[in-house]
GROMACS .gro file of C-alpha atoms in nm:
model
  331
    1MET     CA    1  18.824  10.420  11.580
    2SER     CA    2  19.201  10.388  11.612
    3PRO     CA    3  19.409  10.223  11.342
    4GLU     CA    4  19.544   9.970  11.592
    5LEU     CA    5  19.191   9.846  11.675
    6VAL     CA    6  19.103   9.816  11.305
    7ALA     CA    7  19.415   9.613  11.243
    8VAL     CA    8  19.335   9.381  11.533
    9LEU     CA    9  18.976   9.324  11.412
   10ARG     CA   10  19.097   9.245  11.059
   11SER     CA   11  19.358   9.003  11.179
   12GLU     CA   12  19.133   8.829  11.433
   13THR     CA   13  18.793   8.780  11.259
   14PRO     CA   14  18.546   8.605  11.501
   15ALA     CA   15  18.425   8.266  11.387
   16ALA     CA   16  18.051   8.185  11.382
   17PRO     CA   17  17.929   7.902  11.608
   18ASP     CA   18  17.868   7.566  11.446
   19ALA     CA   19  17.499   7.566  11.548
   20LEU     CA   20  17.443   7.898  11.371
   21ARG     CA   21  17.620   7.771  11.058
   22GLU     CA   22  17.398   7.460  11.050
   23ARG     CA   23  17.078   7.669  11.095
   24VAL     CA   24  17.177   7.910  10.817
   25ALA     CA   25  17.260   7.622  10.587
   26ALA     CA   26  16.925   7.459  10.660
   27VAL     CA   27  16.740   7.780  10.585
   28THR     CA   28  16.924   7.843  10.258
   29THR     CA   29  16.887   7.487  10.130
   30ALA     CA   30  16.515   7.449  10.228
   31THR     CA   31  16.257   7.493   9.954
   32PRO     CA   32  16.067   7.819  10.011
   33PRO     CA   33  15.691   7.773  10.066
   34ALA     CA   34  15.469   7.847   9.772
   35PRO     CA   35  15.295   8.181   9.803
   36ARG     CA   36  14.928   8.159   9.893
   37ARG     CA   37  14.708   8.251   9.598
   38PHE     CA   38  14.395   8.325   9.802
   39THR     CA   39  14.431   8.541  10.106
   40ALA     CA   40  14.167   8.719  10.313
   41ARG     CA   41  14.264   9.056  10.170
   42ARG     CA   42  14.249   8.933   9.811
   43VAL     CA   43  13.910   8.767   9.867
   44LEU     CA   44  13.765   9.082  10.024
   45ALA     CA   45  13.915   9.303   9.755
   46PHE     CA   46  13.749   9.088   9.489
   47ALA     CA   47  13.417   9.015   9.663
   48ALA     CA   48  13.331   9.373   9.763
   49PRO     CA   49  13.305   9.516   9.409
   50VAL     CA   50  13.131   9.199   9.285
   51VAL     CA   51  12.859   9.223   9.553
   52ALA     CA   52  12.815   9.595   9.489
   53ALA     CA   53  12.784   9.536   9.115
   54LEU     CA   54  12.526   9.258   9.163
   55SER     CA   55  12.318   9.476   9.398
   56LEU     CA   56  12.323   9.765   9.155
   57ALA     CA   57  12.232   9.534   8.868
   58ALA     CA   58  11.933   9.396   9.061
   59ALA     CA   59  11.809   9.747   9.139
   60VAL     CA   60  11.848   9.856   8.777
   61ALA     CA   61  11.664   9.544   8.655
   62VAL     CA   62  11.370   9.609   8.887
   63GLY     CA   63  11.359   9.974   8.782
   64LEU     CA   64  11.362   9.884   8.412
   65ASN     CA   65  11.086   9.628   8.465
   66THR     CA   66  10.873   9.893   8.635
   67ALA     CA   67  10.938  10.142   8.358
   68VAL     CA   68  10.841   9.893   8.088
   69SER     CA   69  10.529   9.758   8.263
   70PRO     CA   70  10.208   9.968   8.246
   71GLY     CA   71  10.118  10.194   8.537
   72PRO     CA   72   9.831  10.162   8.786
   73GLY     CA   73   9.588  10.305   8.537
   74GLY     CA   74   9.710  10.104   8.242
   75GLU     CA   75   9.555   9.825   8.045
   76SER     CA   76   9.646   9.546   8.285
   77ALA     CA   77   9.497   9.735   8.578
   78ALA     CA   78   9.175   9.778   8.388
   79LYS     CA   79   9.152   9.404   8.326
   80VAL     CA   80   9.172   9.312   8.694
   81ALA     CA   81   8.967   9.600   8.827
   82PRO     CA   82   8.686   9.484   9.056
   83PRO     CA   83   8.327   9.530   8.944
   84ALA     CA   84   8.134   9.838   9.039
   85ALA     CA   85   7.997   9.865   9.391
   86GLN     CA   86   7.641   9.875   9.261
   87ASP     CA   87   7.681   9.542   9.081
   88VAL     CA   88   7.838   9.377   9.387
   89GLY     CA   89   7.559   9.503   9.608
   90ALA     CA   90   7.295   9.377   9.369
   91ARG     CA   91   7.442   9.027   9.368
   92GLU     CA   92   7.517   8.999   9.738
   93ALA     CA   93   7.204   9.157   9.880
   94PRO     CA   94   6.905   9.209   9.648
   95GLY     CA   95   6.720   9.522   9.743
   96LEU     CA   96   7.035   9.711   9.849
   97THR     CA   97   7.116   9.994   9.609
   98PHE     CA   98   7.420  10.218   9.609
   99GLY     CA   99   7.395  10.559   9.450
  100PRO     CA  100   7.742  10.720   9.436
  101ILE     CA  101   7.770  11.066   9.291
  102ASP     CA  102   7.904  11.114   8.940
  103GLU     CA  103   8.144  11.409   8.954
  104ALA     CA  104   8.148  11.439   8.575
  105ALA     CA  105   7.771  11.484   8.555
  106PRO     CA  106   7.621  11.835   8.544
  107GLU     CA  107   7.487  11.990   8.862
  108SER     CA  108   7.123  11.958   8.756
  109SER     CA  109   7.146  11.583   8.699
  110ARG     CA  110   7.346  11.531   9.017
  111ARG     CA  111   7.072  11.687   9.225
  112SER     CA  112   6.824  11.425   9.107
  113ALA     CA  113   7.065  11.129   9.123
  114ALA     CA  114   6.908  10.977   9.435
  115PRO     CA  115   6.708  10.662   9.353
  116ALA     CA  116   6.339  10.654   9.434
  117PRO     CA  117   6.213  10.423   9.711
  118GLY     CA  118   6.026  10.116   9.599
  119ALA     CA  119   5.651  10.159   9.578
  120GLY     CA  120   5.443   9.926   9.794
  121ARG     CA  121   5.737   9.775   9.981
  122ALA     CA  122   5.881   9.846  10.324
  123GLN     CA  123   6.239   9.966  10.285
  124ASP     CA  124   6.514  10.117  10.494
  125TYR     CA  125   6.618  10.427  10.298
  126ARG     CA  126   6.944  10.598  10.398
  127ALA     CA  127   7.113  10.885  10.216
  128THR     CA  128   7.434  11.072  10.292
  129LEU     CA  129   7.515  11.407  10.133
  130THR     CA  130   7.838  11.607  10.178
  131LEU     CA  131   7.829  11.974  10.079
  132LEU     CA  132   8.091  12.248  10.061
  133VAL     CA  133   7.990  12.594  10.185
  134ASP     CA  134   8.177  12.925  10.203
  135GLY     CA  135   8.279  13.025  10.553
  136THR     CA  136   8.126  12.976  10.894
  137GLY     CA  137   7.855  13.235  10.828
  138GLU     CA  138   7.713  13.036  10.541
  139LEU     CA  139   7.770  12.716  10.739
  140SER     CA  140   7.538  12.836  11.015
  141THR     CA  141   7.279  12.965  10.765
  142THR     CA  142   7.285  12.641  10.567
  143THR     CA  143   7.240  12.434  10.881
  144GLN     CA  144   6.931  12.634  10.978
  145LYS     CA  145   6.791  12.600  10.625
  146ALA     CA  146   6.835  12.223  10.638
  147LEU     CA  147   6.648  12.203  10.970
  148ARG     CA  148   6.360  12.416  10.840
  149THR     CA  149   6.339  12.209  10.521
  150ALA     CA  150   6.314  11.886  10.720
  151ARG     CA  151   6.031  12.021  10.935
  152ARG     CA  152   5.848  12.163  10.633
  153LEU     CA  153   5.855  11.824  10.462
  154GLY     CA  154   5.710  11.651  10.767
  155GLY     CA  155   6.036  11.520  10.910
  156TYR     CA  156   6.225  11.582  11.229
  157VAL     CA  157   6.580  11.632  11.355
  158VAL     CA  158   6.762  11.338  11.516
  159ALA     CA  159   7.098  11.502  11.593
  160VAL     CA  160   7.297  11.815  11.507
  161SER     CA  161   7.671  11.863  11.552
  162TYR     CA  162   7.829  12.203  11.476
  163SER     CA  163   8.201  12.276  11.511
  164SER     CA  164   8.408  12.585  11.425
  165PRO     CA  165   8.760  12.539  11.569
  166GLU     CA  166   8.910  12.827  11.367
  167PRO     CA  167   8.771  13.153  11.228
  168GLY     CA  168   8.626  13.097  10.885
  169GLU     CA  169   8.645  12.717  10.907
  170GLY     CA  170   8.404  12.464  11.047
  171THR     CA  171   8.190  12.157  10.995
  172ALA     CA  172   7.834  12.057  11.071
  173ALA     CA  173   7.672  11.712  11.078
  174VAL     CA  174   7.293  11.697  11.066
  175ARG     CA  175   7.095  11.373  11.093
  176LEU     CA  176   6.734  11.397  10.980
  177ARG     CA  177   6.433  11.169  10.943
  178ILE     CA  178   6.224  11.250  10.638
  179PRO     CA  179   5.902  11.080  10.525
  180VAL     CA  180   6.010  10.826  10.267
  181SER     CA  181   5.753  10.955  10.018
  182ARG     CA  182   5.924  11.298  10.021
  183VAL     CA  183   6.287  11.199  10.057
  184GLN     CA  184   6.372  11.267   9.693
  185ALA     CA  185   6.236  11.622   9.719
  186ALA     CA  186   6.438  11.670  10.038
  187ILE     CA  187   6.762  11.552   9.872
  188VAL     CA  188   6.703  11.787   9.580
  189GLU     CA  189   6.657  12.082   9.816
  190PHE     CA  190   6.957  11.985  10.026
  191SER     CA  191   7.171  11.957   9.712
  192GLY     CA  192   7.105  12.325   9.639
  193LEU     CA  193   7.251  12.438   9.972
  194GLY     CA  194   7.613  12.403   9.858
  195ARG     CA  195   7.853  12.232   9.622
  196ILE     CA  196   7.819  11.856   9.629
  197LEU     CA  197   8.136  11.676   9.731
  198ALA     CA  198   7.994  11.326   9.785
  199GLN     CA  199   7.657  11.155   9.777
  200ASP     CA  200   7.562  10.801   9.874
  201THR     CA  201   7.221  10.632   9.890
  202ARG     CA  202   7.148  10.288  10.033
  203ILE     CA  203   6.812  10.109  10.024
  204SER     CA  204   6.759   9.786  10.219
  205ASP     CA  205   6.442   9.582  10.175
  206LEU     CA  206   6.240   9.525  10.494
  207GLN     CA  207   5.930   9.372  10.337
  208GLN     CA  208   6.043   9.012  10.372
  209GLY     CA  209   6.105   9.043  10.745
  210LEU     CA  210   5.777   9.232  10.787
  211ASP     CA  211   5.584   8.956  10.608
  212GLU     CA  212   5.744   8.689  10.827
  213LEU     CA  213   5.643   8.880  11.141
  214THR     CA  214   5.286   8.908  11.014
  215ARG     CA  215   5.263   8.535  10.936
  216GLU     CA  216   5.404   8.445  11.278
  217ILE     CA  217   5.154   8.675  11.453
  218ARG     CA  218   4.860   8.520  11.267
  219ARG     CA  219   4.980   8.168  11.345
  220LEU     CA  220   5.009   8.245  11.715
  221GLU     CA  221   4.670   8.416  11.716
  222ARG     CA  222   4.504   8.104  11.571
  223ARG     CA  223   4.680   7.887  11.827
  224ALA     CA  224   4.590   8.119  12.117
  225ALA     CA  225   4.222   8.101  12.020
  226THR     CA  226   4.222   7.730  12.108
  227LEU     CA  227   4.397   7.763  12.444
  228LYS     CA  228   4.307   7.889  12.787
  229GLY     CA  229   4.476   7.980  13.111
  230GLU     CA  230   4.851   8.039  13.144
  231GLU     CA  231   4.939   7.897  12.801
  232ARG     CA  232   4.705   8.145  12.634
  233ALA     CA  233   4.847   8.434  12.841
  234ARG     CA  234   5.200   8.336  12.739
  235LEU     CA  235   5.109   8.332  12.369
  236LEU     CA  236   4.930   8.667  12.396
  237ALA     CA  237   5.243   8.823  12.552
  238GLN     CA  238   5.454   8.681  12.268
  239ILE     CA  239   5.207   8.818  12.014
  240ALA     CA  240   5.231   9.161  12.178
  241ARG     CA  241   5.609   9.157  12.146
  242LEU     CA  242   5.590   9.059  11.779
  243ARG     CA  243   5.337   9.335  11.711
  244SER     CA  244   5.573   9.583  11.875
  245GLN     CA  245   5.856   9.466  11.650
  246ARG     CA  246   5.632   9.497  11.343
  247ALA     CA  247   5.533   9.849  11.444
  248GLN     CA  248   5.899   9.940  11.485
  249VAL     CA  249   5.979   9.808  11.137
  250ASN     CA  250   5.687  10.004  10.992
  251ARG     CA  251   5.816  10.322  11.158
  252GLN     CA  252   6.163  10.256  11.021
  253ALA     CA  253   6.022  10.210  10.671
  254ALA     CA  254   5.797  10.518  10.694
  255PHE     CA  255   6.087  10.760  10.745
  256ALA     CA  256   6.415  10.781  10.555
  257THR     CA  257   6.739  10.870  10.731
  258VAL     CA  258   6.929  11.158  10.570
  259ASN     CA  259   7.279  11.246  10.691
  260LEU     CA  260   7.382  11.594  10.581
  261ASP     CA  261   7.751  11.677  10.626
  262LEU     CA  262   7.852  12.040  10.573
  263THR     CA  263   8.211  12.163  10.558
  264THR     CA  264   8.409  12.474  10.472
  265HIS     CA  265   8.725  12.279  10.385
  266GLU     CA  266   8.802  12.272  10.017
  267PRO     CA  267   8.893  11.914   9.917
  268LYS     CA  268   9.254  11.864   9.823
  269GLU     CA  269   9.338  11.784   9.466
  270PRO     CA  270   9.453  11.425   9.425
  271ALA     CA  271   9.825  11.388   9.371
  272ALA     CA  272   9.928  11.324   9.013
  273ALA     CA  273  10.026  10.966   8.939
  274PRO     CA  274  10.404  10.928   8.908
  275GLY     CA  275  10.546  10.865   8.562
  276ARG     CA  276  10.731  10.554   8.454
  277LEU     CA  277  11.073  10.710   8.512
  278GLU     CA  278  10.978  10.822   8.864
  279ARG     CA  279  10.837  10.479   8.948
  280ALA     CA  280  11.151  10.312   8.810
  281LEU     CA  281  11.378  10.533   9.022
  282ASP     CA  282  11.162  10.479   9.330
  283ASP     CA  283  11.171  10.102   9.287
  284ALA     CA  284  11.547  10.099   9.223
  285VAL     CA  285  11.614  10.312   9.531
  286GLY     CA  286  11.379  10.091   9.732
  287ILE     CA  287  11.571   9.778   9.627
  288LEU     CA  288  11.904   9.938   9.720
  289LEU     CA  289  11.772  10.046  10.060
  290ALA     CA  290  11.636   9.698  10.122
  291GLU     CA  291  11.972   9.545  10.033
  292LEU     CA  292  12.154   9.788  10.264
  293ALA     CA  293  11.912   9.706  10.544
  294ILE     CA  294  11.972   9.333  10.495
  295ALA     CA  295  12.349   9.385  10.490
  296ALA     CA  296  12.335   9.595  10.808
  297TYR     CA  297  12.122   9.331  10.979
  298ALA     CA  298  12.362   9.054  10.874
  299LEU     CA  299  12.660   9.261  10.997
  300ILE     CA  300  12.493   9.317  11.335
  301VAL     CA  301  12.414   8.946  11.372
  302ALA     CA  302  12.765   8.837  11.269
  303SER     CA  303  12.951   9.108  11.463
  304PRO     CA  304  13.035   8.880  11.763
  305LEU     CA  305  13.187   8.620  11.530
  306LEU     CA  306  13.380   8.888  11.340
  307ILE     CA  307  13.517   9.030  11.664
  308LEU     CA  308  13.633   8.684  11.776
  309LEU     CA  309  13.793   8.622  11.433
  310ALA     CA  310  13.976   8.955  11.442
  311ALA     CA  311  14.096   8.888  11.796
  312GLY     CA  312  14.225   8.545  11.689
  313LEU     CA  313  14.416   8.689  11.391
  314LEU     CA  314  14.574   8.962  11.604
  315GLY     CA  315  14.667   8.709  11.873
  316ASN     CA  316  14.823   8.476  11.615
  317ARG     CA  317  15.027   8.762  11.468
  318ALA     CA  318  15.146   8.872  11.812
  319TYR     CA  319  15.243   8.513  11.896
  320ARG     CA  320  15.447   8.482  11.575
  321ARG     CA  321  15.632   8.804  11.646
  322HIS     CA  322  15.710   8.690  11.997
  323ALA     CA  323  15.838   8.353  11.869
  324ASP     CA  324  16.061   8.523  11.608
  325GLN     CA  325  16.201   8.755  11.873
  326ARG     CA  326  16.287   8.465  12.103
  327LEU     CA  327  16.453   8.283  11.812
  328LEU     CA  328  16.672   8.583  11.738
  329GLU     CA  329  16.765   8.618  12.103
  330ARG     CA  330  16.871   8.250  12.121
  331ALA     CA  331  17.078   8.288  11.808
   0.00000   0.00000   0.00000
């Protein structure tokens, strides 16, 4: 820049317009607005750690409560445990007996654990026995032994199902009908064919229904003796049907149903119950996952509103910038 131009600029300083002077004076004399104490950024910066801390505290509280409370096998569980199946069966249906196997009992007592059928009463006797055998070779041999035992005791075979999908592994299901007077001997012999995994015996009383059929037949017979013609023929046909039903009930009571399930699969050991610390951690993690799932669901539901809010804030900021730019250009 030449010295002459500098001298001219210093001697002829441009004067500001009166409108600009008034605007600057108004800006300098106006009271500045008080700063906002609560802004969106400050609220989010404060709320995020507070929500996270509350969620973590809830999870820790649930975990500590689980650790302090007794486990599934503790004292409280024992107090609310339901009664044994045998007691429930005895109250709900007299004459129905359940005979589950006692795994802690010795083998000799387990083989004679099946209850005896009631003497002098018609009953539906059903027994289920699950045995473990070694390999498919013994599975086939054991199945044949069970069939021969049933025939030797005066029974017969209802159904046989044999399956060996893989070498060395297989199952067999044998359904037998054994004379009820010899069913205990049959169960004892079947128990010696392998290692007992499960045993269940159910006895339902049929005597009451049989007595009712007999009384109804006698009543109809006395009535038919006083009638003739078509009415008598109708009663005789009804009596024949009732006699057929009574014969069917007698056949059902004469033979017991024995279901023999054979398998080569060794039962899996039950998983050990988790300790208090493991249950506490599992519950705490479960609470945190549930809270995260709820938060994600709420975010998905509120996402349209959040998008509209963000668009409004960006539009407002762009509008302010444009207004400030126009103000500067006018000045």
